[in-house]
Amino acid sequence: MDMDMDIADILAEVSRPPDAGSRGQADAFSDTDAFTDHQLLTRAWTCERCAPDLLPYPCDLMNRVMARVQSQVSRIEDLASSGGGDSGTGAPASHALNNGYGHPHPRPHSHKAPSGTQNTNLILSILQTDLSRTQFLVRSFLRQRLAKLTKHAGWYLAQLRLQAQRQDAGAAGSMSTHYLSAAETQFLRAHQALLSDFYSSSFLSAFPPALRRLDDATGGVPMLEPPDAAIAVVVRCLVDGVWSNERDVDLAPTAGSETGEWEREPATVELRMRHGEVWLVRWRDVRGGVERGELELL
Amino acid sequence: MALPNPPGLLPAEVAFLCEMEQVTIVPRQRLDRLDLLGGTTRPLIPPQKTTLPLWLAILLKRQRRANIVPPPWLYPESLEEILELETKHFQDSFSLPPTIPPTRQADFAGKSFYATTPFVESCTASATPNALPYHWYEISEMLLEAASDDVAQPDRVRQLLRDLREVRLAKIRKEVETLAGDGEGTRLDGVGAMELSESRGFLTGVIGGLRKIDASREQARRDREEEERENRRDNDDDDDEDDEMT
């Protein structure tokens, strides 16, 4: 039994995906990574739930978390199917060979487990609870983003178009922030296409052609409504020392178009806060700090 | 599909967040380390104290596999002291939260970030005894519900917690007088997560309303500030640097 596991260990090492190794980190997907990713996911969820606007999509983080969720699901399945009776927690170890992610600890519950049905059941229920909690975070995070996307669909689409134009012009480069994931972009396009088809077939076609546009901006009142940037939010200052939003205030409204950023209302009120302070302020004045991870939304 | 909830955490979500706080437990049985998605747990070896996330501690407690050591501030004497602070020394603001030194951690790509609640220890047995942490209300409710036999004098503790809650809620309500629509911000240091969740709609609503009333005056002020900033930038840059030094 013991020897089997060791071989499994070695094989698991070898079968690690090449990209994990090429990161130059031997401890890719180690337990500290799981913990830091958990912290970052929790922060991303809280901020997304509290912000009136979409925050940049944490692509790498979500990929890592989803990979870990996948391997955890199959680990739980193996553990459950290996029959709660024996001490056979070796199943997850051999499993590490099959999944592409090469879980770092193929011996989750050690060989000398006191075990018995009860302990396996306990471990199973702990693993399942932990899994459900992470799944809830991911689900709530994504659904919150969908809610914002559908609410301001026209505006976000217009932003995407602008960004594409700038990239064509070569101004943006690869440095521009990605606010949407590929799937979200696809969803947004399909959603808006369906919606405008429906509108035009049900009532817009009865209007005179000049009044059919959904993104009309004549008369100085644009139909596309951006998220309210002046809404009040609560932030806590995380940085050591004094935080100030000077550079966000100084950012001229036109500066965004050069860097390929989205059109954002700039900060208008200068704020200064110290580590640990909690402030009730306007979103536009602190958005820069939140996106840079200097402040957190509460 | 899309989540229809308004911005800001709901009370249930605040409780969910609070369940990630670390607490100290005394295990009653052995359990090997577990690789959870939320991080690896330390092996449980009775009777060695160790720390676990609250949700796991409560799961073990309900099955009588562990005892929870309540945080030092959840004792009648500490709560009495905090109540005293809250009523006598901090009449207009919340009593000071525990000081948490800024801790940087590196993420997967090596980029550093600041650790924060609920991942900094403020509810373990080594927490500050005379300060209420961010999740004080939820964690004490959950501990009293699931592990009241581990809490000293649970009835007295419940009573003191209720007193504290009333005092602090009154302060939040008083805070309305200082709210303004000008965007200068209002300090809410030491506020609790649940208190914020309850009052968020009210506070942001008041600010939104005041903002609409004040809109024209603010526009004038913003123009003036813009002018001043332009002047300052033109004058000299040395001044700016001095500002930042102080």
Coordinates of C-alpha atoms in Angstrom, one line a residue:
Chain A
M1 CA 0.0 0.0 0.0
D2 CA 2.7 2.4 1.1
M3 CA 4.8 1.7 -1.9
D4 CA 1.9 2.2 -4.3
M5 CA 1.4 5.6 -3.0
D6 CA 5.0 6.6 -3.4
I7 CA 4.9 5.5 -7.0
A8 CA 1.7 7.5 -7.4
D9 CA 3.5 10.5 -6.0
I10 CA 6.3 10.2 -8.4
L11 CA 4.0 9.8 -11.3
A12 CA 1.9 12.7 -10.2
E13 CA 5.0 14.8 -10.2
V14 CA 5.9 13.8 -13.7
S15 CA 2.4 14.2 -15.1
R16 CA 2.1 17.8 -14.0
P17 CA 1.0 20.0 -16.8
P18 CA 4.0 21.7 -18.5
D19 CA 2.6 25.2 -18.0
A20 CA 2.7 24.8 -14.3
G21 CA 6.3 23.9 -14.4
S22 CA 7.2 26.7 -16.8
R23 CA 6.0 29.2 -14.3
G24 CA 9.3 28.5 -12.6
Q25 CA 7.6 27.6 -9.4
A26 CA 8.0 24.2 -8.2
D27 CA 5.2 24.7 -5.7
A28 CA 2.5 25.6 -8.3
F29 CA -0.9 24.8 -6.8
S30 CA 0.6 24.4 -3.4
D31 CA -1.6 24.8 -0.3
T32 CA -0.5 28.4 0.3
D33 CA -1.6 29.2 -3.2
A34 CA -5.0 27.7 -2.5
F35 CA -5.2 29.9 0.6
T36 CA -4.1 33.1 -1.2
D37 CA -6.4 32.4 -4.1
H38 CA -9.2 31.9 -1.6
Q39 CA -8.5 35.3 -0.1
L40 CA -8.4 37.0 -3.4
L41 CA -11.6 35.3 -4.6
T42 CA -13.3 36.4 -1.4
R43 CA -12.1 39.9 -1.9
A44 CA -13.2 39.9 -5.6
W45 CA -16.6 38.7 -4.6
T46 CA -17.1 41.3 -1.8
C47 CA -15.9 44.1 -4.0
E48 CA -18.1 43.0 -7.0
R49 CA -21.1 42.7 -4.7
C50 CA -20.5 46.3 -3.3
A51 CA -19.4 48.2 -6.4
P52 CA -21.9 49.9 -8.7
D53 CA -19.6 49.2 -11.7
L54 CA -17.9 46.2 -13.2
L55 CA -14.4 45.6 -11.9
P56 CA -11.6 44.1 -14.1
Y57 CA -12.2 40.4 -14.6
P58 CA -9.6 38.4 -12.6
C59 CA -8.9 35.9 -15.4
D60 CA -5.9 34.0 -14.0
L61 CA -7.4 33.8 -10.6
M62 CA -10.7 32.3 -11.9
N63 CA -8.9 29.8 -14.1
R64 CA -6.9 28.6 -11.1
V65 CA -9.9 28.4 -8.9
M66 CA -12.0 26.5 -11.4
A67 CA -9.1 24.1 -12.0
R68 CA -8.9 23.5 -8.3
V69 CA -12.7 23.0 -8.0
Q70 CA -12.6 20.5 -10.8
S71 CA -9.9 18.4 -9.2
Q72 CA -11.6 18.6 -5.8
V73 CA -14.9 17.4 -7.3
S74 CA -13.3 14.3 -8.7
R75 CA -11.3 13.8 -5.5
I76 CA -14.6 13.8 -3.5
E77 CA -16.2 11.4 -6.0
D78 CA -13.3 9.0 -5.7
L79 CA -13.4 9.2 -2.0
A80 CA -17.1 8.6 -1.9
S81 CA -17.0 5.7 -4.4
S82 CA -14.0 4.0 -2.7
G83 CA -16.6 3.0 -0.1
G84 CA -16.6 4.7 3.2
G85 CA -15.7 1.4 4.9
D86 CA -12.0 0.8 4.4
S87 CA -9.1 3.1 5.0
G88 CA -8.7 3.3 1.2
T89 CA -8.0 6.9 0.8
G90 CA -5.4 5.9 -1.8
A91 CA -8.0 6.5 -4.5
P92 CA -7.4 10.2 -4.7
A93 CA -3.7 9.6 -5.0
S94 CA -4.0 7.4 -8.1
H95 CA -6.5 9.9 -9.3
A96 CA -3.9 12.6 -9.4
L97 CA -2.5 10.8 -12.4
N98 CA -5.6 11.3 -14.5
N99 CA -6.6 14.8 -13.9
G100 CA -4.5 17.4 -15.7
Y101 CA -3.9 19.5 -12.7
G102 CA -1.7 17.3 -10.7
H103 CA -3.0 17.9 -7.2
P104 CA 0.1 18.6 -5.1
H105 CA -0.9 16.4 -2.2
P106 CA -1.9 13.0 -3.5
R107 CA -2.0 11.7 0.0
P108 CA -4.7 13.8 1.5
H109 CA -5.5 11.8 4.6
S110 CA -2.2 9.9 5.1
H111 CA -1.7 6.3 5.2
K112 CA -1.9 5.8 9.0
A113 CA -5.5 7.2 9.1
P114 CA -7.3 5.9 12.2
S115 CA -10.2 6.0 9.8
G116 CA -13.3 3.8 10.0
T117 CA -16.5 4.7 8.3
Q118 CA -17.1 7.6 10.6
N119 CA -13.9 9.4 9.9
T120 CA -14.3 9.0 6.2
N121 CA -17.8 10.4 6.4
L122 CA -16.6 13.3 8.5
I123 CA -13.8 14.1 5.9
L124 CA -16.3 13.8 3.1
S125 CA -18.7 16.2 4.7
I126 CA -15.9 18.7 5.4
L127 CA -14.7 18.5 1.8
Q128 CA -18.2 18.9 0.5
T129 CA -18.9 21.8 2.6
D130 CA -15.7 23.5 1.6
L131 CA -16.5 22.8 -2.0
S132 CA -20.0 24.2 -1.8
R133 CA -18.7 27.4 -0.1
T134 CA -16.2 28.0 -2.9
Q135 CA -18.8 27.2 -5.5
F136 CA -21.1 29.7 -3.9
L137 CA -18.4 32.4 -4.1
V138 CA -17.8 31.8 -7.8
R139 CA -21.5 31.6 -8.7
S140 CA -22.5 34.7 -6.8
F141 CA -19.5 36.6 -8.2
L142 CA -20.4 35.7 -11.8
R143 CA -24.1 36.3 -11.4
Q144 CA -23.4 39.7 -9.9
R145 CA -21.4 40.6 -12.9
L146 CA -24.2 39.4 -15.2
A147 CA -26.6 41.6 -13.4
K148 CA -24.5 44.6 -14.0
L149 CA -23.9 43.6 -17.6
T150 CA -27.6 43.3 -18.4
K151 CA -28.5 46.4 -16.5
H152 CA -26.1 48.6 -18.5
A153 CA -25.8 46.4 -21.6
G154 CA -25.9 49.2 -24.2
W155 CA -23.2 51.2 -22.4
Y156 CA -20.8 48.3 -21.9
L157 CA -21.2 47.3 -25.5
A158 CA -20.4 50.9 -26.6
Q159 CA -17.3 50.7 -24.3
L160 CA -16.2 47.4 -26.0
R161 CA -16.6 49.0 -29.4
L162 CA -14.5 52.0 -28.4
Q163 CA -11.8 49.8 -27.0
A164 CA -11.7 47.7 -30.2
Q165 CA -11.4 50.9 -32.3
R166 CA -8.5 52.1 -30.2
Q167 CA -6.8 48.8 -30.5
D168 CA -7.2 48.9 -34.2
A169 CA -5.7 52.4 -34.2
G170 CA -2.7 50.8 -32.3
A171 CA -3.1 53.3 -29.5
A172 CA -3.9 50.8 -26.8
G173 CA -1.5 48.0 -27.1
S174 CA -1.8 44.9 -24.9
M175 CA -1.7 46.9 -21.7
S176 CA -5.4 47.8 -21.7
T177 CA -7.4 46.4 -18.8
H178 CA -9.8 43.6 -19.5
Y179 CA -13.0 44.3 -17.7
L180 CA -14.9 41.4 -19.4
S181 CA -14.0 37.8 -19.8
A182 CA -14.4 36.2 -23.2
A183 CA -17.6 34.4 -22.1
E184 CA -19.0 37.6 -20.7
T185 CA -18.3 39.5 -24.0
Q186 CA -20.1 36.8 -25.9
F187 CA -23.0 36.8 -23.5
L188 CA -23.3 40.6 -23.7
R189 CA -23.3 40.6 -27.5
A190 CA -25.9 37.7 -27.8
H191 CA -28.1 39.3 -25.0
Q192 CA -28.2 42.7 -26.7
A193 CA -28.8 41.2 -30.2
L194 CA -31.8 39.2 -28.9
L195 CA -33.1 42.2 -27.1
S196 CA -32.9 44.6 -30.0
D197 CA -34.4 42.0 -32.4
F198 CA -37.3 41.6 -30.0
Y199 CA -37.8 45.3 -29.6
S200 CA -37.7 46.0 -33.3
S201 CA -40.2 43.2 -34.1
S202 CA -42.6 44.0 -31.3
F203 CA -42.8 47.8 -31.5
L204 CA -39.7 49.7 -32.9
S205 CA -40.7 48.8 -36.5
A206 CA -43.9 50.8 -36.0
F207 CA -41.8 54.0 -35.3
P208 CA -40.6 56.4 -37.8
P209 CA -37.0 55.4 -38.9
A210 CA -35.4 58.4 -37.2
L211 CA -36.7 57.3 -33.8
R212 CA -35.7 53.7 -33.9
R213 CA -32.2 53.9 -32.5
L214 CA -31.5 52.5 -29.0
D215 CA -28.4 54.5 -28.5
D216 CA -29.7 57.9 -29.4
A217 CA -27.7 60.8 -27.9
T218 CA -29.4 63.8 -29.6
G219 CA -30.5 66.7 -27.4
G220 CA -27.6 66.1 -25.0
V221 CA -29.3 63.2 -23.2
P222 CA -27.7 60.0 -24.1
M223 CA -29.9 56.9 -24.0
L224 CA -27.0 54.7 -22.9
E225 CA -26.9 55.1 -19.2
P226 CA -23.5 54.4 -17.5
P227 CA -23.4 53.0 -14.0
D228 CA -23.8 55.7 -11.4
A229 CA -20.3 56.7 -10.5
A230 CA -21.3 59.0 -7.7
I231 CA -23.1 56.4 -5.6
A232 CA -21.8 56.2 -2.0
V233 CA -19.7 53.2 -1.1
V234 CA -17.9 52.1 2.1
V235 CA -14.1 51.5 1.8
R236 CA -11.4 50.4 4.2
C237 CA -7.9 51.6 3.6
L238 CA -5.4 48.7 3.3
V239 CA -2.1 50.4 2.5
D240 CA 0.6 51.1 5.0
G241 CA 0.7 54.8 5.8
V242 CA -1.4 57.4 4.0
W243 CA -3.4 56.7 0.9
S244 CA -4.5 59.6 -1.3
N245 CA -6.3 59.6 -4.6
E246 CA -4.3 62.6 -6.0
R247 CA -3.3 60.8 -9.2
D248 CA -6.9 59.8 -9.9
V249 CA -8.0 63.4 -9.5
D250 CA -5.3 64.7 -11.7
L251 CA -6.2 62.2 -14.4
A252 CA -7.7 64.4 -17.0
P253 CA -10.9 63.0 -18.6
T254 CA -9.2 62.6 -21.9
A255 CA -6.2 60.6 -20.5
G256 CA -8.3 57.4 -20.6
S257 CA -8.6 57.4 -24.3
E258 CA -4.8 57.4 -24.7
T259 CA -4.2 54.4 -22.5
G260 CA -7.0 52.3 -23.9
E261 CA -8.9 52.4 -20.7
W262 CA -12.7 52.7 -20.6
E263 CA -14.3 56.0 -20.4
R264 CA -14.5 56.6 -16.7
E265 CA -15.7 59.6 -14.7
P266 CA -12.5 60.8 -13.0
A267 CA -12.3 61.4 -9.3
T268 CA -13.4 64.8 -8.3
V269 CA -12.7 65.1 -4.5
E270 CA -9.3 64.7 -3.0
L271 CA -9.3 62.1 -0.3
R272 CA -6.6 61.0 2.2
M273 CA -6.9 58.1 4.5
R274 CA -4.7 56.1 6.8
H275 CA -4.4 52.4 7.2
G276 CA -7.4 50.8 8.8
E277 CA -9.7 53.7 8.4
V278 CA -13.3 53.2 7.1
W279 CA -14.8 55.8 5.0
L280 CA -18.2 56.4 3.4
V281 CA -17.3 58.1 0.1
R282 CA -18.3 58.3 -3.6
W283 CA -17.4 55.4 -5.9
R284 CA -15.8 57.6 -8.5
D285 CA -13.2 59.0 -6.0
V286 CA -12.1 55.6 -4.8
R287 CA -12.4 53.3 -7.9
G288 CA -8.8 53.7 -8.8
G289 CA -7.7 52.6 -5.3
V290 CA -10.0 49.6 -5.3
E291 CA -8.9 48.4 -8.7
R292 CA -5.2 48.7 -7.6
G293 CA -6.0 46.8 -4.4
E294 CA -5.1 49.7 -2.1
L295 CA -8.6 49.9 -0.7
E296 CA -11.3 47.3 -0.2
L297 CA -15.0 47.7 -0.4
L298 CA -17.1 46.8 2.6
Chain B
M1 CA -29.4 34.0 -14.1
A2 CA -28.3 37.4 -13.1
L3 CA -28.3 38.2 -9.4
P4 CA -31.1 40.7 -8.6
N5 CA -29.7 41.6 -5.1
P6 CA -29.0 45.3 -4.5
P7 CA -25.3 46.3 -4.1
G8 CA -23.9 45.7 -0.7
L9 CA -23.7 42.4 1.2
L10 CA -26.9 41.0 2.6
P11 CA -26.9 39.9 6.3
A12 CA -26.8 36.2 5.2
E13 CA -23.7 37.0 3.0
V14 CA -22.1 38.9 5.9
A15 CA -22.6 35.8 8.1
F16 CA -21.1 33.7 5.3
L17 CA -18.1 35.9 5.2
C18 CA -17.8 35.8 9.0
E19 CA -17.6 32.0 8.9
M20 CA -14.2 32.4 7.3
E21 CA -12.8 34.0 10.5
Q22 CA -10.2 31.9 12.3
V23 CA -11.1 30.7 15.7
T24 CA -9.2 28.6 18.3
I25 CA -10.4 25.1 19.1
V26 CA -9.4 22.2 21.3
P27 CA -9.9 19.1 19.3
R28 CA -11.3 16.0 21.0
Q29 CA -10.2 13.6 18.3
R30 CA -7.4 13.2 15.8
L31 CA -7.8 14.3 12.3
D32 CA -5.2 14.6 9.6
R33 CA -4.5 17.7 7.6
L34 CA -7.1 18.4 4.9
D35 CA -6.4 20.1 1.6
L36 CA -9.4 22.4 1.3
L37 CA -10.1 24.8 -1.4
G38 CA -9.9 27.5 1.3
G39 CA -6.4 26.4 2.3
T40 CA -4.9 23.5 4.1
T41 CA -5.9 22.8 7.7
R42 CA -3.5 21.8 10.3
P43 CA -3.7 18.2 11.7
L44 CA -5.8 18.0 14.8
I45 CA -4.1 16.3 17.8
P46 CA -6.0 16.5 21.1
P47 CA -5.5 18.3 23.3
Q48 CA -3.3 20.7 21.4
K49 CA -5.0 24.0 20.6
T50 CA -5.2 25.0 16.9
T51 CA -7.0 27.4 14.7
L52 CA -9.6 26.6 12.1
P53 CA -12.1 28.6 10.1
L54 CA -15.3 29.2 12.0
W55 CA -17.5 27.1 9.7
L56 CA -15.3 24.1 10.2
A57 CA -15.0 24.7 14.0
I58 CA -18.8 24.8 14.3
L59 CA -19.2 21.7 12.1
L60 CA -16.8 19.8 14.5
K61 CA -18.4 21.3 17.6
R62 CA -21.9 20.2 16.6
Q63 CA -20.6 16.6 16.3
R64 CA -18.8 17.0 19.7
R65 CA -15.5 16.5 18.1
A66 CA -14.0 19.8 19.3
N67 CA -14.5 22.6 21.8
I68 CA -14.2 26.2 20.8
V69 CA -12.1 28.6 22.8
P70 CA -14.0 31.9 22.6
P71 CA -12.0 35.0 21.7
P72 CA -10.8 37.1 24.8
W73 CA -13.2 39.9 24.0
L74 CA -16.2 37.5 24.4
Y75 CA -16.0 37.4 28.2
P76 CA -18.3 39.3 30.5
E77 CA -15.4 41.3 32.0
S78 CA -14.0 42.3 28.6
L79 CA -17.5 43.2 27.3
E80 CA -18.1 45.3 30.3
E81 CA -14.9 47.2 29.7
I82 CA -15.8 47.7 26.0
L83 CA -19.3 48.9 26.9
E84 CA -17.7 51.4 29.3
L85 CA -15.4 52.6 26.5
E86 CA -18.3 52.7 24.1
T87 CA -20.5 54.8 26.4
K88 CA -18.0 57.0 28.3
H89 CA -15.0 57.5 26.1
F90 CA -16.3 57.4 22.6
Q91 CA -19.6 59.2 22.7
D92 CA -19.7 60.2 19.1
S93 CA -17.8 57.4 17.4
F94 CA -17.4 53.7 17.7
S95 CA -14.8 52.4 20.1
L96 CA -11.5 51.6 18.4
P97 CA -11.3 48.4 16.5
P98 CA -8.3 46.1 17.2
T99 CA -5.2 47.3 15.5
I100 CA -4.2 45.0 12.7
P101 CA -0.7 45.7 11.2
P102 CA -0.7 45.8 7.4
T103 CA 0.4 42.4 6.2
R104 CA 1.5 41.9 2.6
Q105 CA 1.2 38.6 0.9
A106 CA 2.2 37.5 -2.5
D107 CA -0.3 35.9 -4.9
F108 CA 0.3 33.3 -7.5
A109 CA 2.0 35.6 -10.0
G110 CA 4.1 37.2 -7.2
K111 CA 2.1 40.4 -7.1
S112 CA 1.7 41.5 -3.5
F113 CA -1.7 42.2 -1.9
Y114 CA -2.8 43.2 1.6
A115 CA -4.4 40.6 3.8
T116 CA -7.6 41.7 5.5
T117 CA -10.6 40.5 7.4
P118 CA -11.7 37.7 7.6
F119 CA -8.2 36.4 7.0
V120 CA -6.4 38.2 9.7
E121 CA -6.8 36.8 13.1
S122 CA -9.1 38.9 15.3
C123 CA -11.2 36.2 16.8
T124 CA -8.7 33.6 18.0
A125 CA -7.7 33.1 21.6
S126 CA -4.8 35.6 21.1
A127 CA -7.0 38.5 19.9
T128 CA -7.1 41.9 21.7
P129 CA -9.4 41.6 24.7
N130 CA -10.7 45.2 24.8
A131 CA -11.7 45.8 21.2
L132 CA -14.5 44.6 19.0
P133 CA -13.4 43.2 15.6
Y134 CA -15.2 43.8 12.3
H135 CA -17.3 40.7 12.6
W136 CA -18.0 40.9 16.3
Y137 CA -21.8 40.7 16.2
E138 CA -22.1 37.7 13.8
I139 CA -19.3 35.7 15.4
S140 CA -20.7 36.1 19.0
E141 CA -24.2 35.2 17.8
M142 CA -22.9 32.1 16.1
L143 CA -20.7 31.0 19.0
L144 CA -23.6 31.5 21.5
E145 CA -25.9 29.5 19.3
A146 CA -23.5 26.6 18.5
A147 CA -21.1 26.6 21.4
S148 CA -22.9 28.3 24.3
D149 CA -21.3 25.7 26.7
D150 CA -17.9 27.0 25.8
V151 CA -18.7 30.6 26.5
A152 CA -18.4 31.8 30.1
Q153 CA -21.6 33.1 31.6
P154 CA -23.5 33.0 28.3
D155 CA -26.6 34.8 29.7
R156 CA -24.5 37.7 31.0
V157 CA -22.6 37.8 27.7
R158 CA -25.9 37.9 25.7
Q159 CA -27.1 40.8 27.8
L160 CA -23.9 42.8 27.4
L161 CA -23.9 42.1 23.6
R162 CA -27.4 43.5 23.4
D163 CA -26.4 46.6 25.3
L164 CA -23.4 47.1 23.0
R165 CA -25.6 46.7 20.0
E166 CA -28.1 49.3 21.1
V167 CA -25.4 51.8 22.0
R168 CA -23.7 51.3 18.6
L169 CA -26.9 51.4 16.6
A170 CA -27.8 54.7 18.2
K171 CA -24.4 56.0 17.1
I172 CA -25.1 55.0 13.5
R173 CA -28.4 56.8 13.6
K174 CA -26.7 59.9 15.0
E175 CA -24.2 59.7 12.2
V176 CA -26.9 60.9 9.8
E177 CA -26.5 64.4 11.0
T178 CA -22.9 64.5 9.7
L179 CA -23.7 63.1 6.3
A180 CA -23.3 65.4 3.4
G181 CA -23.8 65.2 -0.3
D182 CA -20.5 67.0 -1.2
G183 CA -18.4 63.7 -1.5
E184 CA -15.9 64.7 1.2
G185 CA -16.7 61.4 2.9
T186 CA -17.6 60.4 6.4
R187 CA -15.4 58.4 8.8
L188 CA -17.0 55.1 10.0
D189 CA -14.0 53.7 11.8
G190 CA -14.7 50.6 13.9
V191 CA -18.1 49.9 12.3
G192 CA -19.2 46.3 12.4
A193 CA -20.0 44.3 9.3
M194 CA -23.6 43.6 10.3
E195 CA -24.2 47.1 11.4
L196 CA -23.0 48.3 8.0
S197 CA -25.1 45.8 6.2
E198 CA -28.2 47.0 8.1
S199 CA -27.6 50.7 7.6
R200 CA -26.1 50.8 4.2
G201 CA -29.3 51.4 2.3
F202 CA -30.2 54.2 4.7
L203 CA -26.8 55.9 4.7
T204 CA -26.3 55.7 0.9
G205 CA -29.9 56.8 0.3
V206 CA -29.4 59.9 2.5
I207 CA -26.2 60.8 0.7
G208 CA -27.8 60.3 -2.7
G209 CA -30.7 62.5 -1.8
L210 CA -28.4 65.3 -0.4
R211 CA -26.3 65.0 -3.5
K212 CA -29.3 65.8 -5.8
I213 CA -30.2 68.8 -3.7
D214 CA -26.7 70.1 -3.7
A215 CA -25.8 69.3 -7.3
S216 CA -25.5 72.9 -8.5
R217 CA -23.5 74.1 -5.6
E218 CA -21.1 71.2 -6.0
Q219 CA -20.6 72.0 -9.6
A220 CA -19.5 75.5 -8.7
R221 CA -17.2 74.2 -6.0
R222 CA -15.6 71.7 -8.4
D223 CA -14.9 74.3 -10.9
R224 CA -13.2 76.4 -8.3
E225 CA -11.1 73.5 -7.1
E226 CA -10.1 72.7 -10.6
E227 CA -8.8 76.2 -11.0
E228 CA -6.9 76.1 -7.8
R229 CA -5.3 72.8 -8.8
E230 CA -4.3 74.3 -12.2
N231 CA -2.7 77.2 -10.4
R232 CA -0.9 75.0 -8.0
R233 CA 0.5 72.8 -10.7
D234 CA 1.7 75.9 -12.6
N235 CA 3.4 77.6 -9.6
D236 CA 5.9 75.1 -8.4
D237 CA 6.3 71.4 -8.0
D238 CA 8.4 71.7 -4.8
D239 CA 5.3 72.6 -2.8
D240 CA 3.6 69.4 -3.9
E241 CA 6.5 67.3 -2.8
D242 CA 6.5 69.0 0.6
D243 CA 2.8 68.2 0.9
E244 CA 3.4 64.6 0.4
M245 CA 6.2 64.4 2.9
T246 CA 4.1 65.6 5.8

